[in-house]
Amino acid sequence: MDERYDPHTIEPRWREQWERTDLYLTREDPGRPKFYVLEMFPYPSGNGLSVGHLHNYVPCDVVGRYKRMAGFNVLHPMGWDAFGLPAENDALLKGLHPKETVPRYAANFKRQLKLSGCAYDWTREINSSSPDYYRWTQWFFLLLHRRGLAYRAPGSQWWCEKCRTILANEQVINGCCWRHPDTVVTRKELDQWYFKITAYADRLIEDLDGIDWPEPIKLMQRNWIGRSEGAELAFPVSGHAGQEVRFFTTRPDTVFGVSFMVLAPEHPLVTAITTGAQRAAVEEYVAQARRQSEIERLSTVKEKTGVFTGAHARNLFSGKDIPIWIADYVLMGYGTGAIMAAPGEDERDFAFAKKYGLEIPIVTAPADGSAAPADRAFTERGVAINSGFLDGLKTSDAISAVCKYAEAHGIGRPTVSYRMRDWLISRQRYWGCPIPIVYCPTDGIVPVPEDQLPVLLPDMKDYEPSGTGRSPLANVAEFVNTVCPKCGGPAERETDTLDGFACSSWYFLRFASPHYAAAPFDPRAGDYWLPVDLYVGGAEHAVMHLLYARMWTKVMFDAGLIKFKEPFPALRNQGMIWAADGQKMSKSKGNVVTPDAMVEKYGADALRLWELFMGPFEEATNWNEDGVFGTARYLQRVWAVVRRYIEAGCPPGDPAAETLRRAHKTIRTVTDHMERMRFNTALATMMDQLNYLAKLTPGETGRFAIESYVLMLAPMAPHLGEEFWRALGHDGSIHLESWPTFDPELTRDETVTVIVQVNGKVRDRLQVPAGQGEAANTAAALNCGAVMKLMTGKSYTKIIYVPDKLVNIVV
């Protein structure tokens, strides 16, 4: 071995050999359990990968390598989410075509991942813009359509002027496009395709309890779905026979206190019931509301405004005629687009009533018998007052009583409402999966037969979006004009394309059998590999990709295609890596650090170790190149220790008991931390063990301590691990070896440190025999000089004992 470790000589040699020998082909050896690890589908961009991206890919690579050594058949594939706006916008900006840029960018990503030592099975590489892939995306669309879960409907949709396409509700953030945070979205009236995700709302909530996901992600999904139990009621509009205001409320117990109604400005009743005297004011207000985003309209800091329509509704419980207003904080897309206003029990209604001088009845009193406040709304549950037949009932009982009364009198029913809307899937852009639908003058909407898939995306030189609300595909006559599959007459194809999230809602299944031609996936392979055992990606996908993929999986389960209900039983979110200046890495800011630059300076293994060591996997941190310099120095120290042992002839040695114990304890700790993805602390343990080994002679070290160390290092520093293994006299790849095991008997400490506290403050630390028990450790603590001094003239009330760790004396 050379005197110093030279990664630029070693690493390319091993990467070439791994590729030449197909080392990382996925195996299905009988008798081994399977482990499927997957990162979220990346879309290839012209900027390539940064060191921030590697904070996702390197840890997953380490998990895959570790699991393979631990005896698992491992599936760790990679592919490209290549359809959609990012690829199209990038190509438009550069005056190129996405069919040229996407393969080039994907090839660059692939090169960078190989350069970083990531062990993907590249024979399973997939690309969502390839016809042999999107054929099956179209097949899934037809499956949803056949099951009544894909439908076309008119509606007012969010429109991004920069994207020149509509957006789903989930893609509008703070009133702006999710891809263009500086672009406020507007509304456009269009006929669109939807997936009926609301049909799965309850299951999407209920099944969260059975999966191992970060709690914040589960909470985001529950809040987005927004399940609310209550009642749907209807009040007739006075003077307008047959017209009624239908509304949903979670507090039907306050119905006697409803003193006005509020409609969304877009509600169809507004035009019908507005009086002549109020029409001008109403129309002006409606126009103003339509220019605002939903986020703006729902803002809690925005002053509530509204306009009286001039019409009234009859409160069927109180018997009073109450005014009907419109206000922009009521949205047509949520519930029925109308609300009842009980200002005595709702803060927003209270503020609105105060502003416009509306009546504020009080119909709920505190349960303790005190009076309800007069200067604010009483929003807590209590006892019904001033409420006719509800008087004296607790809130829960009053809710039940109103629901029963409403059902008995045909004016309402108990129901459940959801915040989530159906998934808007149409996009008026070129670079996407064509929707397999034909419009026939005779037969209407006709699905394309499965044997005619894929509907190919035609080549277009000029694919720039028009901004008219129609896809550029509408300009390709040979694509649009077709024959109706049902009657054989002339027909036209759908020209919208599918949102890119459709492609990523099933890709994890394709990886199980990417070359299977008879179906989206081979049922045998799907049964073996799915579901994904570990899924890793950013938290920003909580209410988009992760929700959509869960919905599609449930559809497939219901259709009998798969045997599992959740695609990702275990999910982990990596922390964000910011630039050294604390900002997001961006080419425009000039603060992007690439893997290429770091590998050229320090080598891939040093870069990988810093990606693992810089902090807990799930926590955000700033990039610091000094850390790579530090891990490169660590690798030089490992090189020196292993080289010294090899040049001494690899003596088997007769290591002291302490050396053997330390080796087994290191294996135990590193194994535990690898299982829990605590890579930084696993590596810290390795560094501590290296400090110990460096003090020993080769004869004192022994082969077990050296080889177990090299085996544990291999998943993290795969090139150096391979070099060491061959130098130690082995013929095969270290990455096909078994993970080292430890003897539990040798990992038990002979002595432990027990912390002694008095009233929670540390007063001493005792070295005591491990496992000697509570009585002995308590006695030792009470006899400490520091404790005896504090206890003079006092007695303790209790002692808190944590075995082999803590004695806390409460004085």
PDB file of N, CA and C in Angstrom, residues 286-342:
ATOM      1  N   VAL A 286     -68.233  41.380  -5.873  1.00  0.00           N
ATOM      2  CA  VAL A 286     -67.946  40.081  -6.496  1.00  0.00           C
ATOM      3  C   VAL A 286     -66.721  40.181  -7.395  1.00  0.00           C
ATOM      4  N   ALA A 287     -66.652  41.224  -8.199  1.00  0.00           N
ATOM      5  CA  ALA A 287     -65.513  41.406  -9.101  1.00  0.00           C
ATOM      6  C   ALA A 287     -64.218  41.563  -8.309  1.00  0.00           C
ATOM      7  N   GLN A 288     -64.290  42.278  -7.217  1.00  0.00           N
ATOM      8  CA  GLN A 288     -63.107  42.495  -6.380  1.00  0.00           C
ATOM      9  C   GLN A 288     -62.648  41.174  -5.749  1.00  0.00           C
ATOM     10  N   ALA A 289     -63.582  40.365  -5.281  1.00  0.00           N
ATOM     11  CA  ALA A 289     -63.249  39.100  -4.634  1.00  0.00           C
ATOM     12  C   ALA A 289     -62.593  38.129  -5.606  1.00  0.00           C
ATOM     13  N   ARG A 290     -63.026  38.141  -6.848  1.00  0.00           N
ATOM     14  CA  ARG A 290     -62.487  37.210  -7.834  1.00  0.00           C
ATOM     15  C   ARG A 290     -61.033  37.520  -8.167  1.00  0.00           C
ATOM     16  N   ARG A 291     -60.578  38.718  -7.845  1.00  0.00           N
ATOM     17  CA  ARG A 291     -59.179  39.072  -8.119  1.00  0.00           C
ATOM     18  C   ARG A 291     -58.245  38.646  -6.985  1.00  0.00           C
ATOM     19  N   GLN A 292     -58.812  38.117  -5.898  1.00  0.00           N
ATOM     20  CA  GLN A 292     -57.999  37.719  -4.747  1.00  0.00           C
ATOM     21  C   GLN A 292     -57.796  36.207  -4.718  1.00  0.00           C
ATOM     22  N   SER A 293     -56.657  35.801  -4.161  1.00  0.00           N
ATOM     23  CA  SER A 293     -56.411  34.375  -3.986  1.00  0.00           C
ATOM     24  C   SER A 293     -57.172  33.882  -2.756  1.00  0.00           C
ATOM     25  N   GLU A 294     -57.316  32.553  -2.671  1.00  0.00           N
ATOM     26  CA  GLU A 294     -57.991  31.985  -1.511  1.00  0.00           C
ATOM     27  C   GLU A 294     -57.225  32.296  -0.230  1.00  0.00           C
ATOM     28  N   ILE A 295     -55.898  32.281  -0.314  1.00  0.00           N
ATOM     29  CA  ILE A 295     -55.088  32.558   0.870  1.00  0.00           C
ATOM     30  C   ILE A 295     -55.362  33.971   1.373  1.00  0.00           C
ATOM     31  N   GLU A 296     -55.437  34.911   0.445  1.00  0.00           N
ATOM     32  CA  GLU A 296     -55.728  36.290   0.831  1.00  0.00           C
ATOM     33  C   GLU A 296     -57.117  36.387   1.459  1.00  0.00           C
ATOM     34  N   ARG A 297     -58.059  35.711   0.885  1.00  0.00           N
ATOM     35  CA  ARG A 297     -59.434  35.799   1.380  1.00  0.00           C
ATOM     36  C   ARG A 297     -59.603  35.156   2.748  1.00  0.00           C
ATOM     37  N   LEU A 298     -58.785  34.144   3.032  1.00  0.00           N
ATOM     38  CA  LEU A 298     -58.903  33.443   4.308  1.00  0.00           C
ATOM     39  C   LEU A 298     -57.962  33.982   5.378  1.00  0.00           C
ATOM     40  N   SER A 299     -57.162  34.975   5.051  1.00  0.00           N
ATOM     41  CA  SER A 299     -56.169  35.493   5.994  1.00  0.00           C
ATOM     42  C   SER A 299     -56.829  35.906   7.311  1.00  0.00           C
ATOM     43  N   THR A 300     -56.216  35.477   8.411  1.00  0.00           N
ATOM     44  CA  THR A 300     -56.762  35.814   9.725  1.00  0.00           C
ATOM     45  C   THR A 300     -56.480  37.258  10.115  1.00  0.00           C
ATOM     46  N   VAL A 301     -55.504  37.889   9.455  1.00  0.00           N
ATOM     47  CA  VAL A 301     -55.182  39.281   9.798  1.00  0.00           C
ATOM     48  C   VAL A 301     -55.922  40.273   8.903  1.00  0.00           C
ATOM     49  N   LYS A 302     -56.523  39.768   7.823  1.00  0.00           N
ATOM     50  CA  LYS A 302     -57.245  40.654   6.908  1.00  0.00           C
ATOM     51  C   LYS A 302     -58.588  41.055   7.532  1.00  0.00           C
ATOM     52  N   GLU A 303     -58.926  42.324   7.445  1.00  0.00           N
ATOM     53  CA  GLU A 303     -60.205  42.786   7.971  1.00  0.00           C
ATOM     54  C   GLU A 303     -61.336  42.179   7.157  1.00  0.00           C
ATOM     55  N   LYS A 304     -62.350  41.683   7.862  1.00  0.00           N
ATOM     56  CA  LYS A 304     -63.475  41.046   7.190  1.00  0.00           C
ATOM     57  C   LYS A 304     -64.387  42.111   6.578  1.00  0.00           C
ATOM     58  N   THR A 305     -64.731  41.897   5.304  1.00  0.00           N
ATOM     59  CA  THR A 305     -65.621  42.819   4.600  1.00  0.00           C
ATOM     60  C   THR A 305     -66.772  42.045   3.997  1.00  0.00           C
ATOM     61  N   GLY A 306     -67.849  42.743   3.659  1.00  0.00           N
ATOM     62  CA  GLY A 306     -68.996  42.098   3.043  1.00  0.00           C
ATOM     63  C   GLY A 306     -70.004  43.118   2.553  1.00  0.00           C
ATOM     64  N   VAL A 307     -71.005  42.619   1.823  1.00  0.00           N
ATOM     65  CA  VAL A 307     -72.071  43.471   1.281  1.00  0.00           C
ATOM     66  C   VAL A 307     -73.403  42.759   1.484  1.00  0.00           C
ATOM     67  N   PHE A 308     -74.409  43.494   1.896  1.00  0.00           N
ATOM     68  CA  PHE A 308     -75.760  42.960   2.077  1.00  0.00           C
ATOM     69  C   PHE A 308     -76.416  42.784   0.710  1.00  0.00           C
ATOM     70  N   THR A 309     -77.041  41.626   0.494  1.00  0.00           N
ATOM     71  CA  THR A 309     -77.698  41.360  -0.796  1.00  0.00           C
ATOM     72  C   THR A 309     -79.079  42.006  -0.880  1.00  0.00           C
ATOM     73  N   GLY A 310     -79.629  42.390   0.247  1.00  0.00           N
ATOM     74  CA  GLY A 310     -80.999  42.899   0.280  1.00  0.00           C
ATOM     75  C   GLY A 310     -82.020  41.812   0.555  1.00  0.00           C
ATOM     76  N   ALA A 311     -81.561  40.545   0.504  1.00  0.00           N
ATOM     77  CA  ALA A 311     -82.480  39.413   0.708  1.00  0.00           C
ATOM     78  C   ALA A 311     -82.371  38.887   2.131  1.00  0.00           C
ATOM     79  N   HIS A 312     -83.390  38.086   2.531  1.00  0.00           N
ATOM     80  CA  HIS A 312     -83.422  37.485   3.862  1.00  0.00           C
ATOM     81  C   HIS A 312     -83.720  35.996   3.763  1.00  0.00           C
ATOM     82  N   ALA A 313     -83.293  35.267   4.769  1.00  0.00           N
ATOM     83  CA  ALA A 313     -83.633  33.842   4.898  1.00  0.00           C
ATOM     84  C   ALA A 313     -84.400  33.656   6.187  1.00  0.00           C
ATOM     85  N   ARG A 314     -85.231  32.611   6.222  1.00  0.00           N
ATOM     86  CA  ARG A 314     -86.003  32.330   7.428  1.00  0.00           C
ATOM     87  C   ARG A 314     -85.253  31.291   8.277  1.00  0.00           C
ATOM     88  N   ASN A 315     -84.847  31.723   9.486  1.00  0.00           N
ATOM     89  CA  ASN A 315     -84.256  30.790  10.430  1.00  0.00           C
ATOM     90  C   ASN A 315     -85.382  29.903  10.950  1.00  0.00           C
ATOM     91  N   LEU A 316     -85.377  28.644  10.525  1.00  0.00           N
ATOM     92  CA  LEU A 316     -86.478  27.741  10.841  1.00  0.00           C
ATOM     93  C   LEU A 316     -86.506  27.322  12.309  1.00  0.00           C
ATOM     94  N   PHE A 317     -85.486  27.682  13.052  1.00  0.00           N
ATOM     95  CA  PHE A 317     -85.464  27.349  14.472  1.00  0.00           C
ATOM     96  C   PHE A 317     -85.938  28.535  15.318  1.00  0.00           C
ATOM     97  N   SER A 318     -85.390  29.719  15.048  1.00  0.00           N
ATOM     98  CA  SER A 318     -85.805  30.890  15.815  1.00  0.00           C
ATOM     99  C   SER A 318     -87.071  31.537  15.247  1.00  0.00           C
ATOM    100  N   GLY A 319     -87.401  31.221  13.978  1.00  0.00           N
ATOM    101  CA  GLY A 319     -88.570  31.797  13.322  1.00  0.00           C
ATOM    102  C   GLY A 319     -88.354  33.206  12.805  1.00  0.00           C
ATOM    103  N   LYS A 320     -87.116  33.704  12.868  1.00  0.00           N
ATOM    104  CA  LYS A 320     -86.826  35.070  12.443  1.00  0.00           C
ATOM    105  C   LYS A 320     -86.345  35.118  11.002  1.00  0.00           C
ATOM    106  N   ASP A 321     -86.647  36.236  10.310  1.00  0.00           N
ATOM    107  CA  ASP A 321     -86.034  36.506   9.014  1.00  0.00           C
ATOM    108  C   ASP A 321     -84.680  37.157   9.266  1.00  0.00           C
ATOM    109  N   ILE A 322     -83.639  36.601   8.684  1.00  0.00           N
ATOM    110  CA  ILE A 322     -82.282  37.093   8.940  1.00  0.00           C
ATOM    111  C   ILE A 322     -81.631  37.520   7.621  1.00  0.00           C
ATOM    112  N   PRO A 323     -80.831  38.581   7.607  1.00  0.00           N
ATOM    113  CA  PRO A 323     -80.248  39.102   6.370  1.00  0.00           C
ATOM    114  C   PRO A 323     -79.232  38.143   5.758  1.00  0.00           C
ATOM    115  N   ILE A 324     -79.154  38.169   4.425  1.00  0.00           N
ATOM    116  CA  ILE A 324     -78.175  37.368   3.692  1.00  0.00           C
ATOM    117  C   ILE A 324     -77.121  38.318   3.130  1.00  0.00           C
ATOM    118  N   TRP A 325     -75.875  38.093   3.520  1.00  0.00           N
ATOM    119  CA  TRP A 325     -74.747  38.909   3.055  1.00  0.00           C
ATOM    120  C   TRP A 325     -73.860  38.075   2.137  1.00  0.00           C
ATOM    121  N   ILE A 326     -72.952  38.741   1.447  1.00  0.00           N
ATOM    122  CA  ILE A 326     -71.840  38.046   0.779  1.00  0.00           C
ATOM    123  C   ILE A 326     -70.561  38.562   1.408  1.00  0.00           C
ATOM    124  N   ALA A 327     -69.556  37.690   1.509  1.00  0.00           N
ATOM    125  CA  ALA A 327     -68.261  38.075   2.069  1.00  0.00           C
ATOM    126  C   ALA A 327     -67.185  37.214   1.439  1.00  0.00           C
ATOM    127  N   ASP A 328     -66.009  37.809   1.212  1.00  0.00           N
ATOM    128  CA  ASP A 328     -64.963  37.075   0.501  1.00  0.00           C
ATOM    129  C   ASP A 328     -64.292  35.995   1.345  1.00  0.00           C
ATOM    130  N   TYR A 329     -64.521  35.982   2.666  1.00  0.00           N
ATOM    131  CA  TYR A 329     -63.912  34.923   3.474  1.00  0.00           C
ATOM    132  C   TYR A 329     -64.679  33.604   3.362  1.00  0.00           C
ATOM    133  N   VAL A 330     -65.809  33.603   2.685  1.00  0.00           N
ATOM    134  CA  VAL A 330     -66.537  32.367   2.397  1.00  0.00           C
ATOM    135  C   VAL A 330     -66.184  31.956   0.972  1.00  0.00           C
ATOM    136  N   LEU A 331     -65.756  30.704   0.805  1.00  0.00           N
ATOM    137  CA  LEU A 331     -65.284  30.217  -0.492  1.00  0.00           C
ATOM    138  C   LEU A 331     -66.270  29.223  -1.087  1.00  0.00           C
ATOM    139  N   MET A 332     -66.504  29.352  -2.384  1.00  0.00           N
ATOM    140  CA  MET A 332     -67.441  28.466  -3.062  1.00  0.00           C
ATOM    141  C   MET A 332     -66.911  27.037  -3.122  1.00  0.00           C
ATOM    142  N   GLY A 333     -65.585  26.901  -3.099  1.00  0.00           N
ATOM    143  CA  GLY A 333     -65.000  25.569  -3.222  1.00  0.00           C
ATOM    144  C   GLY A 333     -65.010  24.762  -1.946  1.00  0.00           C
ATOM    145  N   TYR A 334     -65.427  25.341  -0.838  1.00  0.00           N
ATOM    146  CA  TYR A 334     -65.422  24.639   0.431  1.00  0.00           C
ATOM    147  C   TYR A 334     -66.841  24.518   0.971  1.00  0.00           C
ATOM    148  N   GLY A 335     -67.221  23.306   1.356  1.00  0.00           N
ATOM    149  CA  GLY A 335     -68.577  23.073   1.845  1.00  0.00           C
ATOM    150  C   GLY A 335     -69.593  23.406   0.765  1.00  0.00           C
ATOM    151  N   THR A 336     -70.608  24.179   1.125  1.00  0.00           N
ATOM    152  CA  THR A 336     -71.661  24.540   0.173  1.00  0.00           C
ATOM    153  C   THR A 336     -71.502  25.951  -0.366  1.00  0.00           C
ATOM    154  N   GLY A 337     -70.452  26.656   0.094  1.00  0.00           N
ATOM    155  CA  GLY A 337     -70.290  28.048  -0.329  1.00  0.00           C
ATOM    156  C   GLY A 337     -71.179  28.995   0.448  1.00  0.00           C
ATOM    157  N   ALA A 338     -71.731  28.533   1.563  1.00  0.00           N
ATOM    158  CA  ALA A 338     -72.589  29.370   2.405  1.00  0.00           C
ATOM    159  C   ALA A 338     -72.370  28.984   3.851  1.00  0.00           C
ATOM    160  N   ILE A 339     -72.491  29.955   4.747  1.00  0.00           N
ATOM    161  CA  ILE A 339     -72.358  29.660   6.164  1.00  0.00           C
ATOM    162  C   ILE A 339     -73.493  30.321   6.942  1.00  0.00           C
ATOM    163  N   MET A 340     -73.821  29.721   8.074  1.00  0.00           N
ATOM    164  CA  MET A 340     -74.692  30.389   9.035  1.00  0.00           C
ATOM    165  C   MET A 340     -73.780  31.195   9.953  1.00  0.00           C
ATOM    166  N   ALA A 341     -74.226  32.322  10.450  1.00  0.00           N
ATOM    167  CA  ALA A 341     -73.423  33.153  11.328  1.00  0.00           C
ATOM    168  C   ALA A 341     -74.083  33.230  12.697  1.00  0.00           C
ATOM    169  N   ALA A 342     -73.396  32.636  13.689  1.00  0.00           N
ATOM    170  CA  ALA A 342     -73.852  32.701  15.089  1.00  0.00           C
ATOM    171  C   ALA A 342     -72.810  33.527  15.839  1.00  0.00           C
TER     172      ALA A 342
END
